Amino acid sequence: MSGTTRTFQEYLKANRLKLTSQRKLILDIFVSGSQLLTAEELFRQVTEIDPGISLSTVYRTFKHLQQAGLARCVHYGDGTTRYEPSEGHTSYLICEKCGRKIPILNPYLECLQQESARQEGFRMFRSQTTIFGLCHECLKEHLPNQKQSNRHH
Amino acid sequence: MSGTTRTFQEYLKANRLKLTSQRKLILDIFVSGSQLLTAEELFRQVTEIDPGISLSTVYRTFKHLQQAGLARCVHYGDGTTRYEPSEGHTSYLICEKCGRKIPILNPYLECLQQESARQEGFRMFRSQTTIFGLCHECLKEHLPNQKQSNRHH
DNA sequence: TGTGAAATGCGTCTGTTTCTCATTTTCGCA
DNA sequence: TGCGAAAATGAGAAACAGACGCATTTCACA
Ligand SMILES: [Mn+2]
Ligand SMILES: [Mn+2]
Ligand SMILES: [Zn+2]
Ligand SMILES: [Zn+2]
């Protein structure tokens, strides 16, 4: 039994919630799959295995996973909301041209955040740092294009 | 004429857009008011002065303000999207219970972010750090009352 | 002032998330 | 084991934020 499964079961028990087959399956697919799924996308993957599961249940389970600290959602600029397992990174570089999302590995960032919170008497649950800009690859294409886009419209 | 007004006019001119009375009013109220308004909330404030303005126009103007770099939107945990003037801080503590928003003043955070971007060959335009948790005041009320949740709707 | 481009208001439409409720499932306990 | 209360489910409706289409008005510029 994986760590996340145990965590989820503990959360359920602590809140007098029940472990259903649907919740098991949703958790399984969520933590094992690639990250940053739309609720709809996870729903599609889940129904491939159990076609009876409803989208409502996916949303409801997401809520619990979030409260259990196992999932977090990221709101994208395009309006979509994507969910990801909340182990791992919370800091990213996001390229505004190609959408590439690069995790930031600098551990000092988290330390400084903890420290900032502490200074205010604040209890930190989670943090999120997003740095917007242009990635290495897009920078190379961006600069030559600059002249053309100046004369636009 | 304020700096933001000038910036907005320059943006408009550069994009062959027009300065309408609606846009003037929306910008005015937005930059002068307290921060972190919902589109709906700004709409209400705006219609107190000019009842003819439509919600669509508020949304449309927000888009332009964002593109002009004068506004930014923050997605809250409760699902609402709030807009704020983008001058000043980009790092905040946000209390998930009372919604209080506390600017983080630590300059090392920005330095570290710049550094992280540089390491990836990334060109940073702007960054945003959000730390979710409980503020000092809510912590005092929270602990006795463990079973609190759902600031929803 | 006249003219074309752009913006507005208002209604409609879309996609996402939540809610309602009748039915089914879970789980602690006898 | 089987019971019963509590909780979860699926299906659909409802709520909600935003975006859109279009007829009409307003703006910018000459
Ligand atoms: Mn946004
Ligand atoms: Mn969220
Ligand atoms: Zn890129
Ligand atoms: Zn608070």
XYZ file of C-alpha atoms (C1' of nucleotides) and ligand atoms in Angstrom:
370
model
C 0.000 0.000 0.000
C 1.463 3.320 -1.043
C 2.027 6.291 1.235
C -0.629 8.367 -0.397
C -3.145 5.575 -0.027
C -2.381 5.346 3.658
C -2.647 9.108 4.055
C -5.980 9.120 2.306
C -7.345 6.318 4.442
C -6.244 8.070 7.569
C -7.933 11.240 6.403
C -11.128 9.357 5.660
C -11.202 7.624 8.989
C -10.445 10.791 10.872
C -13.431 12.440 9.228
C -15.793 9.478 9.377
C -15.776 9.186 5.615
C -15.947 5.955 3.717
C -13.524 4.287 1.409
C -15.439 3.444 -1.720
C -14.285 1.691 -4.841
C -14.693 4.954 -6.732
C -12.444 6.845 -4.371
C -9.842 4.124 -4.525
C -9.780 4.179 -8.306
C -9.709 7.953 -8.589
C -6.843 8.242 -6.149
C -4.945 5.485 -7.905
C -5.160 7.015 -11.331
C -4.547 10.480 -10.029
C -1.319 9.775 -8.181
C 0.093 7.348 -10.725
C -0.668 9.306 -13.844
C 1.065 12.275 -15.303
C 0.339 15.503 -13.526
C -1.834 18.485 -14.191
C -5.082 16.932 -15.225
C -8.337 18.668 -15.771
C -11.228 17.220 -13.805
C -12.673 16.224 -17.133
C -9.446 14.532 -18.206
C -9.192 12.514 -15.029
C -12.837 11.621 -15.422
C -12.146 10.258 -18.883
C -9.241 8.148 -17.636
C -11.279 6.866 -14.728
C -14.260 5.869 -16.814
C -12.017 3.814 -19.057
C -11.631 1.438 -16.137
C -14.973 1.907 -14.428
C -17.456 3.412 -16.867
C -20.026 3.848 -14.147
C -18.239 6.590 -12.246
C -19.743 10.022 -12.547
C -18.067 13.359 -13.010
C -19.650 14.537 -9.786
C -17.742 11.907 -7.907
C -14.486 13.001 -9.471
C -15.101 16.548 -8.305
C -16.151 15.397 -4.874
C -13.103 13.199 -4.521
C -10.835 16.035 -5.624
C -12.196 18.108 -2.795
C -11.266 15.428 -0.337
C -7.862 14.878 -1.857
C -7.201 18.565 -1.501
C -8.311 18.577 2.101
C -6.177 15.555 2.763
C -3.252 17.478 1.340
C -2.806 15.035 -1.506
C -3.873 17.240 -4.367
C -3.685 20.853 -5.265
C -5.200 22.806 -8.073
C -3.545 25.311 -10.294
C -5.500 27.945 -12.137
C -4.144 28.581 -15.570
C -4.249 31.785 -17.470
C -6.523 30.235 -20.054
C -9.199 29.688 -17.441
C -8.784 25.980 -16.959
C -8.210 24.486 -13.561
C -5.767 21.640 -13.356
C -5.053 19.317 -10.488
C -1.793 17.751 -9.546
C -0.511 15.515 -6.781
C 0.709 17.859 -4.118
C 3.901 16.054 -3.431
C 6.815 17.709 -5.075
C 7.093 21.135 -6.502
C 5.054 24.189 -5.833
C 7.315 26.584 -7.655
C 7.425 26.934 -11.382
C 8.704 28.916 -14.251
C 5.987 29.271 -16.847
C 6.791 30.308 -20.368
C 4.169 32.688 -21.625
C 4.818 31.772 -25.214
C 4.912 27.980 -25.321
C 3.306 27.242 -21.963
C 6.180 25.111 -20.821
C 6.206 24.624 -17.080
C 9.559 24.185 -15.431
C 9.779 23.212 -11.765
C 12.039 25.318 -9.607
C 14.313 23.242 -7.434
C 15.694 25.977 -5.193
C 15.036 24.880 -1.600
C 15.904 28.314 -0.250
C 12.708 29.640 -1.742
C 10.599 27.502 0.571
C 12.739 28.426 3.539
C 12.312 32.089 2.872
C 8.592 31.637 2.512
C 8.363 29.807 5.810
C 10.376 32.568 7.364
C 8.162 35.306 5.928
C 5.085 33.580 7.232
C 6.563 33.128 10.661
C 7.400 36.806 10.898
C 3.730 37.658 10.547
C 2.472 35.089 13.014
C 1.008 33.282 10.046
C 0.603 29.538 9.805
C 1.565 28.409 6.328
C -0.339 25.536 4.766
C 1.030 25.690 1.279
C 2.654 28.129 -1.061
C 2.853 28.684 -4.721
C 5.414 30.610 -6.666
C 4.972 31.261 -10.318
C 7.489 33.067 -12.430
C 6.224 34.176 -15.803
C 8.527 34.867 -18.666
C 10.105 33.269 -21.697
C 11.882 29.958 -21.681
C 15.281 29.349 -23.158
C 13.925 27.916 -26.394
C 11.344 30.604 -26.974
C 13.845 33.336 -26.269
C 15.805 32.253 -29.313
C 12.758 32.504 -31.543
C 11.330 35.538 -29.876
C 14.084 38.040 -30.451
C 14.369 37.696 -34.239
C 10.591 38.032 -34.511
C 10.589 41.255 -32.577
C 10.867 43.526 -35.610
C 7.941 41.963 -37.403
C 5.594 42.102 -34.463
C 6.350 45.778 -33.915
C 4.504 46.692 -37.052
C 1.448 44.745 -36.191
C -2.204 45.816 -36.707
C -2.896 62.769 -14.599
C -1.700 59.751 -12.680
C 0.972 57.369 -13.829
C -1.425 54.541 -14.369
C -3.672 56.740 -16.471
C -0.746 57.690 -18.653
C 0.339 54.064 -18.960
C -3.139 53.053 -19.957
C -3.429 55.791 -22.558
C -0.109 54.804 -24.027
C -1.217 51.207 -24.187
C -4.430 52.209 -25.897
C -2.725 54.393 -28.432
C -0.098 51.773 -29.204
C -2.861 49.312 -29.987
C -5.187 51.720 -31.758
C -7.763 51.349 -29.037
C -10.001 54.119 -27.839
C -10.283 55.861 -24.558
C -13.942 55.763 -23.667
C -15.711 57.229 -20.683
C -16.369 53.713 -19.443
C -12.716 52.748 -19.563
C -11.731 55.935 -17.801
C -14.188 55.321 -14.995
C -13.319 51.665 -14.575
C -9.624 52.406 -14.411
C -10.213 55.224 -11.954
C -12.228 53.186 -9.523
C -9.995 50.195 -9.920
C -6.709 51.902 -9.103
C -8.062 54.181 -6.410
C -10.169 51.669 -4.562
C -9.116 48.994 -2.178
C -7.581 45.992 -3.836
C -8.738 42.535 -4.685
C -12.104 43.121 -6.239
C -14.245 40.610 -7.993
C -15.338 41.653 -11.452
C -18.825 41.756 -10.035
C -17.754 43.949 -7.123
C -16.013 46.431 -9.353
C -19.054 46.418 -11.583
C -21.246 47.370 -8.649
C -18.965 50.229 -7.668
C -18.780 51.445 -11.209
C -22.522 51.420 -11.767
C -23.001 53.564 -8.706
C -21.437 56.367 -10.686
C -22.503 55.423 -14.188
C -25.450 53.040 -14.035
C -25.305 52.478 -17.771
C -22.076 50.522 -17.811
C -22.385 46.826 -18.462
C -20.632 43.918 -16.838
C -19.270 42.899 -20.219
C -17.401 46.156 -20.422
C -15.881 45.590 -17.017
C -14.614 42.196 -18.116
C -13.370 43.597 -21.393
C -11.584 46.449 -19.673
C -9.974 44.080 -17.204
C -8.493 42.199 -20.090
C -6.924 45.377 -21.366
C -5.707 46.428 -17.968
C -4.014 43.082 -17.632
C -2.400 43.384 -21.034
C -1.259 46.868 -20.189
C 0.349 45.458 -17.074
C -1.876 47.494 -14.789
C -3.936 44.693 -13.324
C -3.431 41.131 -12.407
C -5.808 38.485 -11.289
C -5.457 36.149 -8.374
C -7.327 32.885 -8.157
C -8.480 32.138 -4.684
C -8.932 28.785 -3.096
C -12.660 29.321 -2.916
C -12.855 29.580 -6.672
C -13.340 33.309 -7.006
C -11.098 35.370 -9.200
C -10.040 38.709 -7.850
C -8.275 41.531 -9.568
C -5.792 43.947 -8.148
C -3.665 46.816 -9.376
C -0.356 45.276 -10.335
C 1.837 47.964 -8.897
C 3.529 47.096 -5.682
C 3.773 43.683 -4.194
C 3.565 40.399 -5.916
C 4.055 38.274 -2.845
C 1.353 37.689 -0.316
C 0.207 35.689 2.610
C -3.457 34.875 2.171
C -5.544 33.700 5.082
C -7.872 30.978 3.940
C -10.357 31.712 6.666
C -10.838 35.465 6.671
C -9.346 36.239 3.275
C -6.903 38.749 4.715
C -4.056 39.463 2.365
C -0.722 40.392 3.828
C 2.076 41.631 1.561
C 5.421 39.953 1.980
C 8.233 42.433 2.206
C 11.196 40.077 2.018
C 13.411 41.276 -0.841
C 15.434 38.085 -0.841
C 12.452 36.277 -2.295
C 12.656 38.258 -5.519
C 16.392 37.795 -5.679
C 16.077 34.059 -5.356
C 13.411 34.000 -8.009
C 15.585 35.948 -10.408
C 18.394 33.550 -9.664
C 16.230 30.480 -10.245
C 15.081 31.863 -13.568
C 18.623 32.646 -14.646
C 19.745 29.122 -13.895
C 17.271 27.778 -16.444
C 18.088 30.281 -19.129
C 14.684 31.756 -18.505
C 13.833 35.411 -18.927
C 11.623 36.490 -16.055
C 8.911 39.042 -16.698
C 7.065 38.923 -13.426
C 6.506 36.580 -10.546
C 3.872 35.831 -8.042
C 4.195 34.139 -4.712
C 1.183 33.206 -2.699
C 1.340 31.583 0.677
C -1.922 30.125 1.892
C -2.603 29.502 5.531
C -4.135 31.037 8.597
C -3.423 34.511 9.828
C -2.518 35.392 13.370
C -6.046 36.399 14.318
C -7.768 33.396 12.796
C -5.298 31.012 14.379
C -6.587 32.034 17.767
C -10.152 31.240 16.812
C -9.317 28.241 14.698
C -7.735 25.918 17.196
C -10.615 25.604 19.658
C -12.946 25.168 16.692
C -11.183 22.505 14.696
C -14.133 21.456 12.555
C -14.345 24.719 10.610
C -14.361 24.605 6.849
C -15.943 25.739 3.622
C -15.870 29.384 2.954
C -17.773 28.407 -0.127
C -20.268 30.759 -1.806
C -17.962 68.058 -39.206
C -17.629 63.497 -41.677
C -16.057 58.882 -41.787
C -14.545 54.345 -40.576
C -12.967 51.748 -36.869
C -13.733 50.445 -32.446
C -16.627 50.001 -28.187
C -20.830 49.457 -25.946
C -25.076 47.193 -23.975
C -27.815 43.610 -23.837
C -29.051 39.158 -24.569
C -27.440 34.690 -25.409
C -24.340 30.989 -25.133
C -20.659 28.080 -23.351
C -18.106 25.343 -20.199
C -17.176 24.386 -15.426
C -18.497 23.294 -10.888
C -22.024 22.524 -7.409
C -26.467 20.926 -5.849
C -30.573 17.833 -5.289
C -32.435 13.676 -4.433
C -33.705 8.920 -4.922
C -30.977 4.749 -4.579
C -27.001 2.161 -3.221
C -22.919 1.241 -0.485
C -20.107 1.225 3.508
C -19.001 0.045 8.195
C -19.414 -0.232 13.242
C -21.782 -3.022 16.103
C -24.859 -6.593 17.937
C -22.708 -12.905 9.857
C -26.785 -9.442 9.368
C -28.829 -4.560 10.779
C -29.255 0.040 10.546
C -27.574 4.579 10.449
C -24.664 7.423 8.007
C -22.496 8.471 4.004
C -21.712 8.165 -1.046
C -23.265 7.597 -5.521
C -25.173 8.692 -10.453
C -27.979 11.429 -13.085
C -29.599 15.453 -14.085
C -30.709 20.225 -13.013
C -29.051 24.415 -11.478
C -25.734 27.957 -10.627
C -22.016 30.432 -12.003
C -18.326 33.068 -14.414
C -16.976 34.597 -18.732
C -17.092 35.037 -23.643
C -19.699 36.182 -27.764
C -22.843 38.170 -31.535
C -24.892 41.905 -33.122
C -27.312 46.225 -33.702
C -26.268 50.819 -32.174
C -23.334 54.387 -30.382
C -19.008 56.610 -29.638
C -14.345 57.835 -30.574
C -10.200 59.492 -33.141
C -8.463 61.721 -36.590
C -8.353 64.401 -40.705
Mn -6.060 34.768 -14.261
Mn -8.156 26.148 -6.630
Zn 8.673 28.639 -24.200
Zn -7.540 35.273 8.961
